[in-house]
mmCIF file with all atom_site columns, C-alpha atoms in Angstrom:
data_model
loop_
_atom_site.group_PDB
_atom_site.id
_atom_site.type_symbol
_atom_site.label_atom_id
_atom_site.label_alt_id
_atom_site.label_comp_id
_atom_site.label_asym_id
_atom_site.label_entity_id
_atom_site.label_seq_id
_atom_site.pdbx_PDB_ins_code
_atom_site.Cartn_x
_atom_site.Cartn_y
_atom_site.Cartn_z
_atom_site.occupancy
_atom_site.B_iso_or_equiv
_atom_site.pdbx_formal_charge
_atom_site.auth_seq_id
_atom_site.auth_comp_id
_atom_site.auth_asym_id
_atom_site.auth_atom_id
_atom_site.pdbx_PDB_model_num
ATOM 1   C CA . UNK W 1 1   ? 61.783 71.512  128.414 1.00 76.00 ? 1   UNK W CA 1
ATOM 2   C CA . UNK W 1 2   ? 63.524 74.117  126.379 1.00 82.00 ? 2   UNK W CA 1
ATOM 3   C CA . UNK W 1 3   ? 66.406 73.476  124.238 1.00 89.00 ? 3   UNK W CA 1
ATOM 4   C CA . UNK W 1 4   ? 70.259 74.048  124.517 1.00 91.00 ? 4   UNK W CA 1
ATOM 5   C CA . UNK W 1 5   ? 71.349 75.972  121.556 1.00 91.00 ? 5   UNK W CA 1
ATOM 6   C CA . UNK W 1 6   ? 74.541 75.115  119.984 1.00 88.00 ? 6   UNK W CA 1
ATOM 7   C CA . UNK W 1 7   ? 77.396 77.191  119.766 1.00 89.00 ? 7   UNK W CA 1
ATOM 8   C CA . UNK W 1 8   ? 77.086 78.259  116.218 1.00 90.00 ? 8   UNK W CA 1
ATOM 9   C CA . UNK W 1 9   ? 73.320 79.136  117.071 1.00 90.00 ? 9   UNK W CA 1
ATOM 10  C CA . UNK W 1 10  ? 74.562 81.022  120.179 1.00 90.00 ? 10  UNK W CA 1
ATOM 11  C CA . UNK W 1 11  ? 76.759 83.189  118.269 1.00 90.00 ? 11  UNK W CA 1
ATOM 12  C CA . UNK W 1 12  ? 74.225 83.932  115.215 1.00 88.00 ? 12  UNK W CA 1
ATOM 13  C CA . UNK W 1 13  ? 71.874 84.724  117.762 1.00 88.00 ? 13  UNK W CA 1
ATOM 14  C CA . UNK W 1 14  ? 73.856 87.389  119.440 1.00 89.00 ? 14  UNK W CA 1
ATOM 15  C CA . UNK W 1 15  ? 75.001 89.073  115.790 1.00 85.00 ? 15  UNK W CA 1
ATOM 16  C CA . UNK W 1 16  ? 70.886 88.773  114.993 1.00 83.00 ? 16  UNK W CA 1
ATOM 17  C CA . UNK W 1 17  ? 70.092 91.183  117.844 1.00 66.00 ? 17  UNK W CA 1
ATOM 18  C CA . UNK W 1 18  ? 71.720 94.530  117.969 1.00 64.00 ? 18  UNK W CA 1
ATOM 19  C CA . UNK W 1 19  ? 70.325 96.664  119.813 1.00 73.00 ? 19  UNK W CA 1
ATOM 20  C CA . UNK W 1 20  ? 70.077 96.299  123.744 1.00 88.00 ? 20  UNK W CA 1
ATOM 21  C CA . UNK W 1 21  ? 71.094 93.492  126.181 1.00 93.00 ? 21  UNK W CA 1
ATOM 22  C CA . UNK W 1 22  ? 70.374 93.750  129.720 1.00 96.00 ? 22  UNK W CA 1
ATOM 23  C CA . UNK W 1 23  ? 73.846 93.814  132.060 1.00 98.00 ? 23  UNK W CA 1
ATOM 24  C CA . UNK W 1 24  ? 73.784 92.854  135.713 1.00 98.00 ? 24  UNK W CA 1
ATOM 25  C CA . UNK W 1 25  ? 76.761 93.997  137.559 1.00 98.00 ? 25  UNK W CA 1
ATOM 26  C CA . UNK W 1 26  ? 76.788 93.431  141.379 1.00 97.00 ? 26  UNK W CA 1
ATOM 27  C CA . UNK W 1 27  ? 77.120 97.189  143.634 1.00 95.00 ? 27  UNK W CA 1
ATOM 28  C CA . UNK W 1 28  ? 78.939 97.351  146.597 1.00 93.00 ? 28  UNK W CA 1
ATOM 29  C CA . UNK W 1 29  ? 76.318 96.397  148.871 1.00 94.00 ? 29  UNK W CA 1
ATOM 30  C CA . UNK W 1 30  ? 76.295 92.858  147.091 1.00 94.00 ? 30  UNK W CA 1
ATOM 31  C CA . UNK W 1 31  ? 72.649 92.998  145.216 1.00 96.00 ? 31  UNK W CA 1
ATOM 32  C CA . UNK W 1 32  ? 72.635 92.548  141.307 1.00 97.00 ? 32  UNK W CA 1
ATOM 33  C CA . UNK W 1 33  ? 72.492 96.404  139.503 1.00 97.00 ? 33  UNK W CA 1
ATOM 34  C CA . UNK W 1 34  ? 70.873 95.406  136.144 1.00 97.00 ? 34  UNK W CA 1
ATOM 35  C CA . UNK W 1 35  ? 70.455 98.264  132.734 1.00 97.00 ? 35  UNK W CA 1
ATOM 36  C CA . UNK W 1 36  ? 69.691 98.075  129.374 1.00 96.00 ? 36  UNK W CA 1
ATOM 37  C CA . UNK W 1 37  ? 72.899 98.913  126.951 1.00 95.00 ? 37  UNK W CA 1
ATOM 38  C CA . UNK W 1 38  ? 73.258 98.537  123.498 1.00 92.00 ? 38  UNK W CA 1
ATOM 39  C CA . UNK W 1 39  ? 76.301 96.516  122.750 1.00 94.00 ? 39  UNK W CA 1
ATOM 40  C CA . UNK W 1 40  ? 78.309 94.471  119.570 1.00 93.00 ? 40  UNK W CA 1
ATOM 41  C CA . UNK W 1 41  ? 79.925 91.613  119.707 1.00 92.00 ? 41  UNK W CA 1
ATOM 42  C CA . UNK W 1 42  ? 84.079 91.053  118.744 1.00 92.00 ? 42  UNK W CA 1
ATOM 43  C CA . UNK W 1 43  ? 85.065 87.992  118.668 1.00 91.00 ? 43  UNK W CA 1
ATOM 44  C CA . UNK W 1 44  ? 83.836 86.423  122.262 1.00 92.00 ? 44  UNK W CA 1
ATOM 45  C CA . UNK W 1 45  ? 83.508 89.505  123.945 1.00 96.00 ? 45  UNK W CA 1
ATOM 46  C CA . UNK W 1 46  ? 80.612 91.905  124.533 1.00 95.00 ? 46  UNK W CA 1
ATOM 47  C CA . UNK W 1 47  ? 81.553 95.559  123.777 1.00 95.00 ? 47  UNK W CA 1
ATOM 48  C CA . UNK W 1 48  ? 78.861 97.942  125.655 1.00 95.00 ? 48  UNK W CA 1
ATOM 49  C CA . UNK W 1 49  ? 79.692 101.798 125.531 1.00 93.00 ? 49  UNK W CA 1
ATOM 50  C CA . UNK W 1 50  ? 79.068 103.652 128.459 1.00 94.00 ? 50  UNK W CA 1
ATOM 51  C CA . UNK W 1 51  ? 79.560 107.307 130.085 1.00 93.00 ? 51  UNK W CA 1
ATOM 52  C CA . UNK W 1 52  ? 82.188 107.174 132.583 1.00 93.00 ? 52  UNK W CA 1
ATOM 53  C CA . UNK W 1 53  ? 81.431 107.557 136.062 1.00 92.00 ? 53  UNK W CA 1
ATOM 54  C CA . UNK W 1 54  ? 78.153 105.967 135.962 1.00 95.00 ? 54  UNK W CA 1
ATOM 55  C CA . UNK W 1 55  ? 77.457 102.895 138.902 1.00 96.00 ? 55  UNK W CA 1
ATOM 56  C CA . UNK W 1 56  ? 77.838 99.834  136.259 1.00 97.00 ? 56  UNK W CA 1
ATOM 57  C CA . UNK W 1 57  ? 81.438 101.434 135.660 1.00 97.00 ? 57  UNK W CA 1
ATOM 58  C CA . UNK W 1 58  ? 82.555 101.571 139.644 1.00 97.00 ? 58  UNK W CA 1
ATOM 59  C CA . UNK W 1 59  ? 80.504 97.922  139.976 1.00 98.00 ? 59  UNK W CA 1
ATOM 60  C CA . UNK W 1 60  ? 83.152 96.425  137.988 1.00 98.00 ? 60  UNK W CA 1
ATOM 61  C CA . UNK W 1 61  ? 85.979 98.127  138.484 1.00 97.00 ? 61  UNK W CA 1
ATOM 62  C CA . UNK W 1 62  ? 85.387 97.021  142.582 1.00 97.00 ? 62  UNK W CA 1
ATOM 63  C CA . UNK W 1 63  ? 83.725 93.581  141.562 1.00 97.00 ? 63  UNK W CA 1
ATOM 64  C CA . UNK W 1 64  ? 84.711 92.150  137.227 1.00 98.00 ? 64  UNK W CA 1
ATOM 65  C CA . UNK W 1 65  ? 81.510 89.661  137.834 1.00 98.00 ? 65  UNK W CA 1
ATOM 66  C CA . UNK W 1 66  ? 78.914 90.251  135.349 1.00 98.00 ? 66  UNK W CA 1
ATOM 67  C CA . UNK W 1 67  ? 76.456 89.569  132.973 1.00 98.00 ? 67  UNK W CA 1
ATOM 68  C CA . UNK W 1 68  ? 74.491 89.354  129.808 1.00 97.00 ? 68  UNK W CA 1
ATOM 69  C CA . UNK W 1 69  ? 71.139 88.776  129.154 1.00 96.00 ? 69  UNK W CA 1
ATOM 70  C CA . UNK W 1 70  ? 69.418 88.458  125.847 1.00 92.00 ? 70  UNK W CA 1
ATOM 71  C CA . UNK W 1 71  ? 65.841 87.031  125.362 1.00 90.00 ? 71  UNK W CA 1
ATOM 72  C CA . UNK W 1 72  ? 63.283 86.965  123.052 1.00 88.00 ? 72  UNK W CA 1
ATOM 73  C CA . UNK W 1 73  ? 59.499 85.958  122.353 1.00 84.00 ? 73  UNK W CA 1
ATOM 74  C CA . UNK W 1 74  ? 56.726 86.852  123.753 1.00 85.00 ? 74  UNK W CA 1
ATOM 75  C CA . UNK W 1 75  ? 54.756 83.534  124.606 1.00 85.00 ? 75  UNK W CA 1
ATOM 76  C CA . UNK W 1 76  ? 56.161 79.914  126.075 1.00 82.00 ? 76  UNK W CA 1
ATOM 77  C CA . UNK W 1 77  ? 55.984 78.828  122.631 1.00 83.00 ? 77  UNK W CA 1
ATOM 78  C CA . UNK W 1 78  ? 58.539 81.097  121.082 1.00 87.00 ? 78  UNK W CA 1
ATOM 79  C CA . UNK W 1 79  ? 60.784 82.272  123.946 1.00 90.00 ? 79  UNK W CA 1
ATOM 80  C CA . UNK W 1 80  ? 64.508 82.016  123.106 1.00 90.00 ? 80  UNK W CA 1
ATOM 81  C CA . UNK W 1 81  ? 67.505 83.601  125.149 1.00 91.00 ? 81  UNK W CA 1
ATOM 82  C CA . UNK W 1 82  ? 71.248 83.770  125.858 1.00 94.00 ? 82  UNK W CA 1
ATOM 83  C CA . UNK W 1 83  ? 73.037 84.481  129.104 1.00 96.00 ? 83  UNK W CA 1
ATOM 84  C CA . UNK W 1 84  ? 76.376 85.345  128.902 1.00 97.00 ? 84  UNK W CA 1
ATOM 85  C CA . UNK W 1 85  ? 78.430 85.268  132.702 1.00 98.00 ? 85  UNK W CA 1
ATOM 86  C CA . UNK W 1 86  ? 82.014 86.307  132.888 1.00 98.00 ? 86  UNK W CA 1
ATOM 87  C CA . UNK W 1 87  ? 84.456 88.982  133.813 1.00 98.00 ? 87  UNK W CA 1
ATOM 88  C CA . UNK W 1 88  ? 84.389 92.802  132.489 1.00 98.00 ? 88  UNK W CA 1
ATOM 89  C CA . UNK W 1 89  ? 86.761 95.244  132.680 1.00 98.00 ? 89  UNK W CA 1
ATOM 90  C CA . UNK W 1 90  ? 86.570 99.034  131.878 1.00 97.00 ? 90  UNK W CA 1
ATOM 91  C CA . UNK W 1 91  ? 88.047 100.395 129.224 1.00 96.00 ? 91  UNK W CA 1
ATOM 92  C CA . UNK W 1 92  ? 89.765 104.266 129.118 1.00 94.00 ? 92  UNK W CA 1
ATOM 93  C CA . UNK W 1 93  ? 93.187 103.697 127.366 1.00 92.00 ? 93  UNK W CA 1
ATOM 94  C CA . UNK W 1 94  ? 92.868 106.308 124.116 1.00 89.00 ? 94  UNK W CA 1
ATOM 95  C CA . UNK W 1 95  ? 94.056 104.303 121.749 1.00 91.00 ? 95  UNK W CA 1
ATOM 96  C CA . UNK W 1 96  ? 91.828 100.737 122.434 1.00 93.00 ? 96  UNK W CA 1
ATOM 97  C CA . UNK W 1 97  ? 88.717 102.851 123.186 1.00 93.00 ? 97  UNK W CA 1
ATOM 98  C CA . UNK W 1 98  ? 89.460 104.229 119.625 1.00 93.00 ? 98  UNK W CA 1
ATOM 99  C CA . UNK W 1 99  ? 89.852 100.885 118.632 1.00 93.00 ? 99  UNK W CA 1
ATOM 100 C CA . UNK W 1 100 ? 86.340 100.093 119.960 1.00 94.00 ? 100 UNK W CA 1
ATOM 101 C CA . UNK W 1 101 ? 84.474 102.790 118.958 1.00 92.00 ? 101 UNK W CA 1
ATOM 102 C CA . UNK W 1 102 ? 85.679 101.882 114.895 1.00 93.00 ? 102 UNK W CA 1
ATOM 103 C CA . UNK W 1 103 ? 84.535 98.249  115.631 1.00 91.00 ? 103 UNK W CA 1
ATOM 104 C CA . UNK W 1 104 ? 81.083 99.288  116.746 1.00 90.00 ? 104 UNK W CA 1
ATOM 105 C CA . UNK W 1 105 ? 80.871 101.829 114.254 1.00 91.00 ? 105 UNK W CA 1
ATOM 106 C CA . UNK W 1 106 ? 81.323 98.925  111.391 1.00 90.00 ? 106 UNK W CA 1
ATOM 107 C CA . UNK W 1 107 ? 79.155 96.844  113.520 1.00 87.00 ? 107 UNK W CA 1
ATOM 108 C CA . UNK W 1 108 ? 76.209 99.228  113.240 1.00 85.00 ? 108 UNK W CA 1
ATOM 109 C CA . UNK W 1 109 ? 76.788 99.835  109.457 1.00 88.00 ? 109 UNK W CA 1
ATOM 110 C CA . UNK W 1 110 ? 78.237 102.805 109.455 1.00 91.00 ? 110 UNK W CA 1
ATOM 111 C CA . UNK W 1 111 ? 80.291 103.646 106.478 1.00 93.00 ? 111 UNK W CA 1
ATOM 112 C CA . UNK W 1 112 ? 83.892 103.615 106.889 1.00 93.00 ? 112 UNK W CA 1
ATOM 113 C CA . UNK W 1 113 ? 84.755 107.165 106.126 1.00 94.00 ? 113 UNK W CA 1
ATOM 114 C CA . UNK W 1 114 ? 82.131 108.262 108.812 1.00 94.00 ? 114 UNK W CA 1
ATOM 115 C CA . UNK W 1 115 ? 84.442 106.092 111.295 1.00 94.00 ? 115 UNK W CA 1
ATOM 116 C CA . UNK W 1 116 ? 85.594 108.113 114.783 1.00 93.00 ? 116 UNK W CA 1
ATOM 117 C CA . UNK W 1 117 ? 88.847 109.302 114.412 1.00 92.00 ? 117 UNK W CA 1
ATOM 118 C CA . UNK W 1 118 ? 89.396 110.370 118.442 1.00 89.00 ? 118 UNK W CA 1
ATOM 119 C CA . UNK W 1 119 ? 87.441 108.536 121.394 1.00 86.00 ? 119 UNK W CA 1
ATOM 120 C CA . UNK W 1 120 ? 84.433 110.201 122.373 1.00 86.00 ? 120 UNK W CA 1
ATOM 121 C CA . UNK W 1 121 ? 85.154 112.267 126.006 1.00 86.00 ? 121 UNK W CA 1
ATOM 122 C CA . UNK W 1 122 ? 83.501 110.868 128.786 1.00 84.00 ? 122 UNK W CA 1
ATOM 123 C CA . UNK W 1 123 ? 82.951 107.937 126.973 1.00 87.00 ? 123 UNK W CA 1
ATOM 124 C CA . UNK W 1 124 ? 84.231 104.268 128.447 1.00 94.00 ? 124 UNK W CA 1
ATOM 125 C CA . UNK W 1 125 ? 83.598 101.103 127.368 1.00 96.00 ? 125 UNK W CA 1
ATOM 126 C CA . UNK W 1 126 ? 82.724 98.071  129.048 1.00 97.00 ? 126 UNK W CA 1
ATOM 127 C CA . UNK W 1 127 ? 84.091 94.750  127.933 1.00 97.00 ? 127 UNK W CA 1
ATOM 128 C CA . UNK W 1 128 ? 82.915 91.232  129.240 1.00 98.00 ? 128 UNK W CA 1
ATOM 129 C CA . UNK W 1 129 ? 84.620 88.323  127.919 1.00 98.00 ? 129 UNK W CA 1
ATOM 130 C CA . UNK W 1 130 ? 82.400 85.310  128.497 1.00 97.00 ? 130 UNK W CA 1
ATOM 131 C CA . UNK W 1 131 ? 83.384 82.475  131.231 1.00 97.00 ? 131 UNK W CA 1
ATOM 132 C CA . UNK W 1 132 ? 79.562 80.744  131.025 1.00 97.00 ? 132 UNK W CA 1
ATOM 133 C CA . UNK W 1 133 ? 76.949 80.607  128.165 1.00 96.00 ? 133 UNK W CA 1
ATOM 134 C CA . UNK W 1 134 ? 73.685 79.427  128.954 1.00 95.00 ? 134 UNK W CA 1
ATOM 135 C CA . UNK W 1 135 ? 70.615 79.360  126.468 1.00 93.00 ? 135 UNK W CA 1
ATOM 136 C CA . UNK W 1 136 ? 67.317 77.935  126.000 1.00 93.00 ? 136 UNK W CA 1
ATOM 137 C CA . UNK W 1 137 ? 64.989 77.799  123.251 1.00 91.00 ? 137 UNK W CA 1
ATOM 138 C CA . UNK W 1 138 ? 61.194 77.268  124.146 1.00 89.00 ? 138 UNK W CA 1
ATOM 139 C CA . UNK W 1 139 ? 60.166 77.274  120.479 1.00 83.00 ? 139 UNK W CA 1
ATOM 140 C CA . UNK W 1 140 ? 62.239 74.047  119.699 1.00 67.00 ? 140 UNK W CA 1
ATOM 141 C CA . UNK W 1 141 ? 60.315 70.926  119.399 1.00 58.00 ? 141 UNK W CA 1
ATOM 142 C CA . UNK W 1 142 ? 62.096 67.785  121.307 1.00 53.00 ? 142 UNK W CA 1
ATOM 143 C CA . UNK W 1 143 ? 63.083 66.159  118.349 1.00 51.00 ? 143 UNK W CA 1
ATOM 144 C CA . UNK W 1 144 ? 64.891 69.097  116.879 1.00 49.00 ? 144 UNK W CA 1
#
């Protein structure tokens, strides 16, 4: 039986993994439209940058239902994960998708005088703010 992890160990394990994180949105049709996005965490929410336009964007903006997947391991032994289910909105206003764009610039490292100045055109954001957290950690022993 795999273990809970605690909050602490959910957050450090979402800051650990940059990179991508699997989003499930549902499409209009009511089946579950899952992609790979790379995505940053501020405070509780999940930032994911996205073109605009794209299905995932009209997905939420007709249903806010989504969410986040992160898992790794590769054997029963090691196999540790996060889901994170809550509501997402898009977001186009200039000045917070500015906002974003600075946060996951300094989220990837990116030296502060190399920080956008403008919002990217075309570019959206998508931004989940957590309702559920469930996690599981094959790797823990039961005494741990």
């Amino acid at each position: 039986m795999p273990r809970k992890l605690s909050d602490e160990e959910v957050e450090a394990y979402l800051d650990s993994h940059p990179g991508w994180a699997v989003l499930s949105t549902i499409d209009k049709d009511g089946f579950p439209h899952s992609v790979p996005l790379g995505y940053f965490r501020l405070g509780r929410d999940i930032i994911m940058g996205v073109r605009d336009g794209t299905r995932k964007v009209a997905n939420i903006e007709s249903n806010p239902h989504a969410s986040v997947l992160l898992e790794d391991g590769s054997t029963m032994a090691d196999i540790r994960g996060v889901l994170l289910q809550g509501l997402a909105r898009i977001v186009r206003e200039s000045s917070e998708a500015l906002e974003l764009a600075r946060e996951g610039a300094r989220a990837r490292g990116v030296p502060e005088a190399d920080w956008p100045t403008e919002p990217r055109p075309g570019a959206t954001y998508i931004r989940m703010t957590p309702v559920r957290t469930l996690s599981w950690d094959y790797g823990a022993s039961p005494s741990d």
